[in-house]
Amino acid sequence: MTHIIKGWETARSVRTRVAERVAELTAGGRCRTPGLATVLVGDDPASAVYVGAKRRAVREAGMRDVHRHLPGHAAQEDVAAVVDRFAADPEVHGILIQLPLPAHLDAPALIDRIPVAKDVDGLTTGSAGLLARGERVLRPCTPSGIIELLDAEGVGLKGARVTVVGWGELVGRPLAQLLLRRGATVTVAHEYTADLAAATRPADIVVVATGVRGLVGREHITPGATVVDVGIHRTPQGLAGDVRAAELEGVAGRITPVPGGVGPMTIAMLLANTLEAAEWEAERAAVPA
Amino acid sequence: MTHIIKGWETARSVRTRVAERVAELTAGGRCRTPGLATVLVGDDPASAVYVGAKRRAVREAGMRDVHRHLPGHAAQEDVAAVVDRFAADPEVHGILIQLPLPAHLDAPALIDRIPVAKDVDGLTTGSAGLLARGERVLRPCTPSGIIELLDAEGVGLKGARVTVVGWGELVGRPLAQLLLRRGATVTVAHEYTADLAAATRPADIVVVATGVRGLVGREHITPGATVVDVGIHRTPQGLAGDVRAAELEGVAGRITPVPGGVGPMTIAMLLANTLEAAEWEAERAAVPA
């Protein structure tokens, strides 16, 4: 029997923990209400749905929901000015620019205007550098959600052999760093890997984040392994992942379903990061200069 | 027959190439002479030898050798002031702080005062972040020297299975990024890897950078593999590496010796980085603002 990892449940418990801590922190005005500022540019319907879900989660956790929606033709300096204003605003502890941005904007330059201390998506160059150097830093939400999920399931990481399939900026790269920090032996495979099965079969844990539907199946997985599927694809039969999950029933020891596996963790970790940013700010404020 | 990779030869050819380019660039005063500033704090004899070798190589390449030697009791702000002065000096294109620094100094904070554009050692948080994000950046000297050496030997990286043993900040971490950028399938093993041989035997290329003398031997290497030994240890019998090289004679396809393998490449890449920094500065100066 393959155990199905219930991402919704772990996500809900993270969100509850965050909400309780927010209530505790702000009780009696001991600390500012943690605030997340979201920036949406243009009218992409999917982006609007994602931002809406994030803002709702922020309010449900008792945090401050700050939002700016700019028109799709907004100039680089207009978006930059919004980010800079949030960067300077003491009521804002986290800043999230919803991606993708319209093509005429320089997204990396805008992201890098977010101060590392407010970089709740963990996407700035500064955050990537601190992560690579093993320092304390807000971690990108999807990779840290995967770690949280594995921890919640009691999957040991220290000394585990983990193969990460996909070396993208949002998931594969930072996840490999986080796994190494936890003591896993990590293999990174990608489009140039000639024999993918040779790279995944020795692994105790296989994480697939390629954006290629159904890339990984029976031939890639050793019986009993834990499989984490980060892909999400719309199909006529509903949502599907990067893993051919049906083939792994009875083979994988544990698997994250699509939907309801990794997905819900991303918003939960965004809330956790916003809380962490607010707590760090409170710590810094408490230390006499 | 195991082929011995002659690091001295490749290092010499890199240094010759750099010297020729420096002569070409500065002929007729078209460009400032590239300058490297070295900062040495205290009187550690090994550090003095290393800095001396770097300064000599800089002069031999026709570059400007700038140096500051501070006493071992120098305060954080004194070293910081020296770094800041070099950061602002247009004659200085690269800044190198010789490590280790005396224990009372905050080394990461001093390193992070070096502007990314002058970070010829590739050790700042900014450089680590740009490297992790796959952007153009000066790369740490030892890892980029290893890549240069493999290229010079005609060892293909795209699609190759490479195992990096050791996840240190100076070699293992940045090297894994550089290898992934070149399309290798990369496994990182380290002290928590329970079965090291299982991680190294499938590899076409094994790089060992652990600081543990003689860690890797016959049982870890598949016949024909390329072995890169980054370790260097003083023994009564002379210098030795992290690899038990004698056991691999006739087994490894190619191996870097200790000494004379990776070591000489580090200074060569420092010169190449200083030249690159000077060329980037000239490029920027040529673009109308």
XYZ file of C-alpha atoms in Angstrom:
578
model
C 0.000 0.000 0.000
C 1.360 3.373 -0.977
C 0.769 6.042 1.656
C -0.716 9.250 0.233
C 0.880 12.322 1.796
C -1.903 14.725 2.695
C -0.517 18.148 1.902
C -3.761 19.851 2.884
C -3.509 18.527 6.415
C 0.068 19.627 6.995
C -0.654 22.963 5.313
C -3.642 23.469 7.601
C -1.596 22.695 10.692
C 1.147 25.146 9.590
C -1.501 27.817 8.984
C -3.104 27.186 12.378
C 0.296 27.396 14.079
C 1.021 30.678 12.286
C -2.389 32.142 13.209
C -1.924 31.194 16.869
C 1.522 32.750 16.967
C 0.248 35.928 15.282
C -2.508 36.201 17.901
C 0.022 35.648 20.698
C 2.496 38.182 19.280
C 0.016 40.961 18.742
C -1.949 40.399 21.974
C -1.781 43.555 24.014
C 0.082 45.310 21.178
C 3.432 43.776 22.106
C 4.312 43.555 18.413
C 2.999 45.000 15.156
C 0.556 42.854 13.197
C 2.648 41.038 10.566
C 1.855 42.447 7.131
C 2.249 40.981 3.658
C 2.216 43.281 0.623
C 1.316 41.664 -2.697
C 2.027 43.366 -6.011
C 0.054 42.299 -9.088
C 0.753 43.783 -12.529
C -1.745 43.262 -15.358
C -4.837 41.115 -15.715
C -3.651 37.529 -16.125
C -6.591 35.513 -14.725
C -4.438 32.753 -13.190
C -2.244 35.320 -11.429
C -5.348 37.061 -10.084
C -6.599 33.743 -8.669
C -3.238 32.980 -7.029
C -2.900 36.445 -5.494
C -6.496 36.276 -4.286
C -5.810 32.967 -2.532
C -2.674 34.364 -0.889
C -4.460 37.511 0.335
C -7.333 35.464 1.759
C -4.873 33.208 3.607
C -3.088 36.270 5.016
C -6.332 37.672 6.414
C -7.378 34.267 7.788
C -4.072 34.084 9.682
C -4.838 37.438 11.322
C -2.160 39.278 9.369
C -2.362 42.586 7.538
C -3.219 42.252 3.840
C -1.703 45.096 1.783
C -2.156 45.017 -1.970
C -1.323 47.041 -5.067
C -2.671 46.202 -8.501
C -0.961 48.011 -11.395
C -2.138 48.052 -15.004
C -0.438 45.695 -17.469
C 1.252 48.638 -19.227
C 2.868 49.926 -16.005
C 6.442 51.106 -16.546
C 9.464 49.618 -14.790
C 9.867 52.734 -12.624
C 6.199 52.638 -11.550
C 6.499 49.073 -10.279
C 9.872 49.898 -8.728
C 8.337 52.832 -6.869
C 5.629 50.585 -5.398
C 8.226 48.042 -4.244
C 10.396 50.794 -2.757
C 7.432 52.216 -0.849
C 6.672 48.801 0.656
C 10.374 48.304 1.402
C 10.318 51.451 3.534
C 6.926 50.794 5.179
C 7.265 49.485 8.771
C 3.754 47.951 8.580
C 4.904 45.689 5.749
C 7.055 42.708 6.775
C 6.929 40.740 3.554
C 6.733 41.753 -0.122
C 5.586 39.412 -2.875
C 5.648 40.317 -6.565
C 3.291 37.923 -8.357
C 5.053 36.235 -11.272
C 5.120 36.137 -14.223
C 5.367 39.890 -14.829
C 4.473 41.347 -18.248
C 7.326 40.763 -20.714
C 8.322 44.449 -21.023
C 9.356 44.543 -17.348
C 12.768 43.469 -16.016
C 11.547 40.994 -13.373
C 14.921 40.125 -11.743
C 15.694 43.838 -11.288
C 12.309 44.439 -9.624
C 12.648 41.380 -7.378
C 16.113 42.547 -6.294
C 14.586 45.813 -4.981
C 12.942 43.758 -2.224
C 15.121 43.929 0.916
C 16.381 40.477 1.943
C 14.605 40.908 5.311
C 11.230 41.244 3.516
C 11.897 38.692 0.768
C 9.198 36.188 1.792
C 9.377 34.456 -1.608
C 13.141 33.978 -1.141
C 13.796 34.969 -4.747
C 16.251 37.873 -4.501
C 19.932 37.507 -5.369
C 20.745 38.367 -1.759
C 18.570 35.554 -0.404
C 20.022 33.068 -2.913
C 23.524 34.065 -1.783
C 22.755 33.726 1.915
C 21.128 30.343 1.261
C 24.169 29.173 -0.740
C 26.444 30.320 2.106
C 24.353 28.481 4.673
C 23.239 31.585 6.550
C 19.911 32.432 8.188
C 17.519 33.616 5.504
C 13.871 33.432 4.398
C 13.625 30.337 2.227
C 11.670 30.000 -1.034
C 8.164 28.743 -0.216
C 7.794 25.628 -2.373
C 11.146 24.046 -1.415
C 10.685 24.832 2.261
C 7.123 23.463 2.020
C 8.510 20.192 0.679
C 10.950 19.933 3.590
C 8.156 20.735 6.070
C 5.967 18.051 4.475
C 8.710 15.410 4.670
C 9.362 16.364 8.300
C 5.648 16.098 9.120
C 5.591 12.609 7.592
C 8.643 11.553 9.591
C 10.793 10.987 6.498
C 14.403 11.235 7.666
C 16.691 13.500 5.632
C 20.081 13.142 7.323
C 22.046 10.599 5.310
C 19.106 9.929 2.960
C 19.804 9.635 -0.748
C 17.636 12.221 -2.487
C 17.379 12.825 -6.222
C 15.938 16.155 -7.340
C 14.741 15.998 -10.933
C 14.708 19.516 -12.367
C 17.137 22.361 -11.718
C 14.789 25.344 -11.946
C 15.274 28.579 -10.066
C 12.059 28.320 -8.047
C 12.266 24.733 -6.813
C 15.193 22.506 -7.846
C 18.109 24.819 -7.079
C 17.065 26.062 -3.641
C 15.659 22.644 -2.681
C 19.018 20.973 -3.356
C 20.660 23.486 -0.993
C 18.073 22.945 1.741
C 18.387 19.154 1.487
C 22.181 19.348 1.687
C 21.897 21.567 4.760
C 19.806 18.814 6.322
C 22.497 16.220 5.624
C 20.999 14.435 2.616
C 23.205 13.069 -0.170
C 21.737 14.936 -3.110
C 21.760 14.189 -6.828
C 20.419 16.800 -9.246
C 19.175 15.464 -12.588
C 17.750 17.519 -15.467
C 17.132 17.641 -19.198
C 20.744 16.703 -20.033
C 20.684 13.627 -17.811
C 20.964 10.782 -20.327
C 19.783 7.956 -18.052
C 17.230 9.403 -15.669
C 16.324 6.057 -14.115
C 19.982 5.476 -13.189
C 19.889 8.776 -11.287
C 16.547 8.156 -9.517
C 16.543 4.408 -8.761
C 19.162 4.529 -5.986
C 17.227 7.284 -4.199
C 15.247 6.975 -0.982
C 13.410 10.178 -1.920
C 12.713 11.436 -5.443
C 11.449 14.990 -5.962
C 10.184 15.784 -9.455
C 9.937 19.453 -10.462
C 10.375 19.573 -14.211
C 7.140 20.891 -15.671
C 7.062 17.815 -17.924
C 3.804 15.937 -17.435
C 4.176 12.264 -16.532
C 7.967 12.255 -16.877
C 8.590 9.871 -13.989
C 6.982 6.423 -13.649
C 7.458 2.858 -12.491
C 10.875 2.397 -14.111
C 12.376 5.290 -12.136
C 11.403 4.340 -8.593
C 12.745 1.737 -6.193
C 9.994 0.014 -4.180
C 9.414 1.796 -0.906
C 10.823 5.178 -1.990
C 9.140 8.485 -1.149
C 8.000 10.404 -4.247
C 7.296 14.145 -4.211
C 5.516 15.487 -7.289
C 5.827 19.260 -7.736
C 4.303 19.373 -11.246
C 0.797 20.579 -11.965
C -0.844 20.291 -15.378
C -4.440 20.781 -16.488
C -5.690 17.789 -18.496
C -9.129 16.765 -19.805
C -9.159 14.234 -16.941
C -8.358 16.871 -14.318
C -5.080 17.980 -12.750
C -1.988 15.812 -13.243
C 1.631 16.001 -12.113
C 5.126 15.261 -13.407
C 4.757 11.715 -12.040
C 2.605 8.887 -13.494
C 1.083 8.308 -10.072
C -1.145 5.344 -11.023
C 1.934 3.285 -11.954
C 3.421 3.880 -8.525
C 0.468 2.626 -6.489
C 1.856 -0.252 -4.446
C 5.425 0.604 -5.486
C 6.230 3.936 -3.854
C 6.289 3.904 -0.069
C 4.758 7.382 0.066
C 3.671 9.825 -2.610
C 2.367 13.389 -2.737
C -0.835 13.567 -4.804
C -1.655 16.213 -7.422
C -3.646 18.172 -6.410
C -3.435 18.289 -2.628
C 0.229 17.439 -2.114
C 2.935 20.088 -2.432
C 0.595 22.823 -3.725
C -1.135 23.728 -0.454
C 2.212 23.964 1.327
C 3.371 26.903 -0.770
C 0.836 29.379 0.643
C 1.320 27.955 4.147
C 5.056 28.621 3.955
C 4.433 32.131 2.602
C 2.499 32.836 5.810
C 5.226 31.209 7.911
C 7.851 33.376 6.177
C 5.847 36.565 6.737
C 5.552 35.704 10.424
C 9.280 34.924 10.584
C 10.119 38.270 8.933
C 7.959 40.082 11.486
C 9.564 38.182 14.375
C 13.076 38.995 13.135
C 12.126 42.634 12.861
C 10.838 42.538 16.442
C 14.095 40.848 17.552
C 16.185 43.518 15.831
C 14.075 46.283 17.341
C 14.585 44.746 20.806
C 18.383 44.806 20.555
C 19.851 48.159 21.646
C 21.942 49.510 18.760
C 47.582 3.354 -17.977
C 46.196 6.196 -15.940
C 46.743 9.592 -17.542
C 48.198 12.161 -15.137
C 46.546 15.562 -15.591
C 49.316 18.160 -15.658
C 47.892 21.110 -13.799
C 51.112 23.080 -14.122
C 50.878 23.009 -17.899
C 47.284 24.178 -18.106
C 47.957 26.793 -15.429
C 50.937 28.060 -17.408
C 48.903 28.327 -20.583
C 46.125 30.231 -18.752
C 48.738 32.593 -17.285
C 50.352 33.136 -20.681
C 46.965 33.851 -22.244
C 46.170 36.345 -19.467
C 49.560 38.086 -19.842
C 49.103 38.390 -23.612
C 45.644 39.845 -23.214
C 46.871 42.295 -20.558
C 49.614 43.462 -22.938
C 47.089 43.835 -25.766
C 44.573 45.715 -23.616
C 47.020 48.187 -22.168
C 49.003 48.757 -25.393
C 48.758 52.397 -26.306
C 46.900 53.099 -23.042
C 43.543 51.896 -24.417
C 42.705 50.471 -20.999
C 43.997 50.792 -17.459
C 46.476 48.142 -16.316
C 44.406 45.537 -14.429
C 45.188 45.749 -10.716
C 44.816 43.223 -7.919
C 44.817 44.391 -4.306
C 45.736 41.795 -1.680
C 45.001 42.292 1.990
C 46.978 40.303 4.567
C 46.264 40.556 8.291
C 48.760 39.172 10.796
C 51.874 37.060 10.433
C 50.746 33.518 9.653
C 53.719 32.135 7.674
C 51.606 29.991 5.317
C 49.376 32.968 4.484
C 52.455 35.104 3.806
C 53.759 32.453 1.383
C 50.393 32.216 -0.435
C 50.020 35.985 -0.747
C 53.634 36.274 -1.934
C 52.981 33.716 -4.676
C 49.827 35.540 -5.793
C 51.562 38.938 -5.899
C 54.463 37.520 -7.905
C 52.042 35.958 -10.400
C 50.204 39.284 -10.735
C 53.439 41.108 -11.592
C 54.524 38.365 -13.989
C 51.224 38.781 -15.862
C 51.948 42.494 -16.297
C 49.237 43.551 -13.859
C 49.395 46.069 -11.048
C 50.250 44.557 -7.643
C 48.718 46.536 -4.769
C 49.158 45.243 -1.240
C 48.288 46.106 2.330
C 49.654 44.234 5.320
C 47.923 44.942 8.626
C 49.087 43.814 12.070
C 47.408 40.750 13.611
C 45.670 42.939 16.216
C 44.050 45.179 13.579
C 40.458 46.075 14.464
C 37.448 45.208 12.291
C 37.024 48.863 11.279
C 40.679 49.173 10.253
C 40.440 46.214 7.878
C 37.041 47.458 6.679
C 38.557 50.872 5.891
C 41.285 49.256 3.779
C 38.735 47.204 1.843
C 36.516 50.262 1.317
C 39.452 52.267 -0.007
C 40.280 49.559 -2.533
C 36.586 49.258 -3.416
C 36.593 52.945 -4.406
C 39.987 52.910 -6.147
C 39.669 52.851 -9.973
C 43.193 51.386 -10.293
C 42.090 48.307 -8.347
C 39.974 45.804 -10.321
C 40.137 42.895 -7.923
C 40.322 42.641 -4.130
C 41.493 39.542 -2.282
C 41.426 39.179 1.495
C 43.812 36.374 2.423
C 42.073 33.790 4.604
C 41.997 32.723 7.358
C 41.698 36.068 9.164
C 42.563 36.332 12.887
C 39.710 34.936 15.002
C 38.665 38.302 16.485
C 37.644 39.577 13.051
C 34.244 38.955 11.417
C 35.503 37.517 8.128
C 32.143 37.178 6.281
C 31.313 40.828 7.056
C 34.696 41.981 5.709
C 34.397 39.835 2.591
C 30.926 41.242 1.917
C 32.388 44.776 1.756
C 34.080 43.768 -1.508
C 31.892 44.934 -4.424
C 30.688 41.994 -6.535
C 32.447 43.525 -9.563
C 35.826 43.303 -7.750
C 35.195 39.977 -5.999
C 37.946 37.993 -7.771
C 37.777 35.248 -5.147
C 34.011 34.888 -5.757
C 33.354 34.632 -2.024
C 30.846 37.413 -1.301
C 27.173 36.737 -0.625
C 26.352 38.721 -3.758
C 28.566 36.542 -5.949
C 27.145 33.359 -4.403
C 23.627 34.624 -5.146
C 24.399 35.530 -8.756
C 26.075 32.143 -9.231
C 23.057 30.332 -7.755
C 20.755 32.330 -10.048
C 22.875 31.458 -13.082
C 23.948 35.021 -13.825
C 27.263 36.400 -15.078
C 29.652 36.681 -12.166
C 33.279 36.182 -11.165
C 33.586 32.554 -10.124
C 35.545 31.188 -7.145
C 39.068 30.318 -8.329
C 39.489 26.674 -7.314
C 36.142 25.441 -8.743
C 36.595 27.397 -11.959
C 40.173 26.084 -12.174
C 38.837 22.521 -11.977
C 36.387 23.209 -14.823
C 39.182 24.810 -16.889
C 41.404 21.779 -16.252
C 38.695 19.314 -17.320
C 38.034 21.401 -20.446
C 41.738 21.476 -21.291
C 41.849 17.662 -20.976
C 38.817 17.295 -23.251
C 36.678 15.723 -20.500
C 33.052 16.285 -21.547
C 30.742 17.719 -18.880
C 27.353 17.899 -20.599
C 25.409 14.818 -19.545
C 28.367 13.451 -17.548
C 27.685 11.927 -14.133
C 29.817 13.837 -11.636
C 30.074 13.190 -7.914
C 31.467 15.989 -5.769
C 32.675 14.672 -2.414
C 32.668 17.523 0.098
C 30.202 20.399 0.417
C 32.514 23.163 1.595
C 31.979 26.828 0.882
C 35.203 27.302 -1.092
C 35.031 24.303 -3.429
C 32.143 21.820 -3.203
C 29.172 24.214 -3.162
C 30.213 26.538 -5.991
C 31.660 23.648 -8.026
C 28.322 21.798 -7.945
C 26.636 24.943 -9.363
C 29.246 25.353 -12.102
C 28.972 21.690 -13.117
C 25.169 21.888 -13.244
C 25.416 25.004 -15.423
C 27.555 22.938 -17.793
C 24.895 20.222 -18.004
C 26.417 17.567 -15.740
C 24.236 15.325 -13.566
C 25.684 16.141 -10.159
C 25.681 14.219 -6.893
C 26.994 15.916 -3.753
C 28.261 13.574 -1.033
C 29.654 14.568 2.369
C 30.287 13.457 5.920
C 26.681 12.243 6.401
C 26.777 10.077 3.278
C 26.553 6.568 4.715
C 27.742 4.646 1.648
C 30.273 6.851 -0.112
C 31.224 4.205 -2.681
C 27.571 3.927 -3.766
C 27.630 7.660 -4.474
C 30.949 7.715 -6.346
C 31.012 4.422 -8.280
C 28.395 5.405 -10.876
C 30.289 8.629 -11.651
C 32.267 9.412 -14.797
C 34.073 12.142 -12.844
C 34.755 12.192 -9.092
C 35.973 15.392 -7.429
C 37.224 15.016 -3.863
C 37.443 18.142 -1.704
C 37.003 17.028 1.878
C 40.231 17.836 3.692
C 40.338 14.184 4.803
C 43.624 12.607 3.740
C 43.302 9.426 1.690
C 39.500 9.246 1.986
C 38.917 7.952 -1.536
C 40.555 4.835 -2.978
C 40.136 1.847 -5.248
C 36.737 0.825 -3.880
C 35.184 4.183 -4.813
C 36.159 4.483 -8.453
C 34.844 2.779 -11.580
C 37.623 1.862 -14.040
C 38.151 4.647 -16.558
C 36.700 7.447 -14.424
C 38.354 10.856 -14.117
C 39.467 11.675 -10.558
C 40.132 15.229 -9.349
C 41.896 15.512 -5.989
C 41.553 18.921 -4.325
C 43.068 17.908 -0.978
C 46.551 18.837 0.109
C 48.205 17.466 3.242
C 51.796 17.621 4.468
C 53.103 14.154 5.395
C 56.563 12.811 6.298
C 56.630 11.361 2.758
C 55.783 14.692 1.146
C 52.471 16.212 0.017
C 49.406 13.956 -0.243
C 45.793 14.463 -1.254
C 42.302 13.276 -0.303
C 42.727 10.378 -2.754
C 44.902 7.267 -2.317
C 46.425 7.861 -5.719
C 48.701 4.788 -5.806
C 45.646 2.490 -5.614
C 44.139 4.144 -8.667
C 47.107 3.668 -10.996
C 45.753 1.602 -13.880
C 42.162 2.039 -12.617
C 41.316 5.711 -13.058
C 41.258 6.925 -16.641
C 42.755 10.264 -15.612
C 43.808 11.717 -12.268
C 45.074 15.053 -10.979
C 48.276 14.583 -8.949
C 49.050 16.228 -5.608
C 50.995 18.459 -5.909
C 50.798 19.817 -9.438
C 47.145 19.133 -10.217
C 44.410 21.485 -9.053
C 46.704 23.672 -6.923
C 48.438 25.626 -9.695
C 45.083 26.403 -11.336
C 43.888 28.482 -8.383
C 46.392 31.306 -8.894
C 45.935 31.098 -12.671
C 42.163 31.634 -12.291
C 42.752 34.504 -9.861
C 44.679 36.245 -12.637
C 41.972 35.356 -15.177
C 39.318 36.803 -12.835
C 41.269 40.026 -12.303
C 41.582 40.423 -16.069
C 37.869 39.687 -16.498
C 36.988 42.291 -13.851
C 39.126 44.870 -15.658
C 37.547 44.015 -19.003
C 34.022 44.324 -17.573
C 34.929 47.699 -16.131
C 36.212 48.787 -19.536
C 32.983 47.512 -21.161
C 30.852 49.456 -18.689
C 32.941 52.592 -19.194
C 32.466 52.276 -22.971
C 28.642 52.206 -22.759
C 27.152 55.708 -22.698
C 25.046 56.060 -19.543
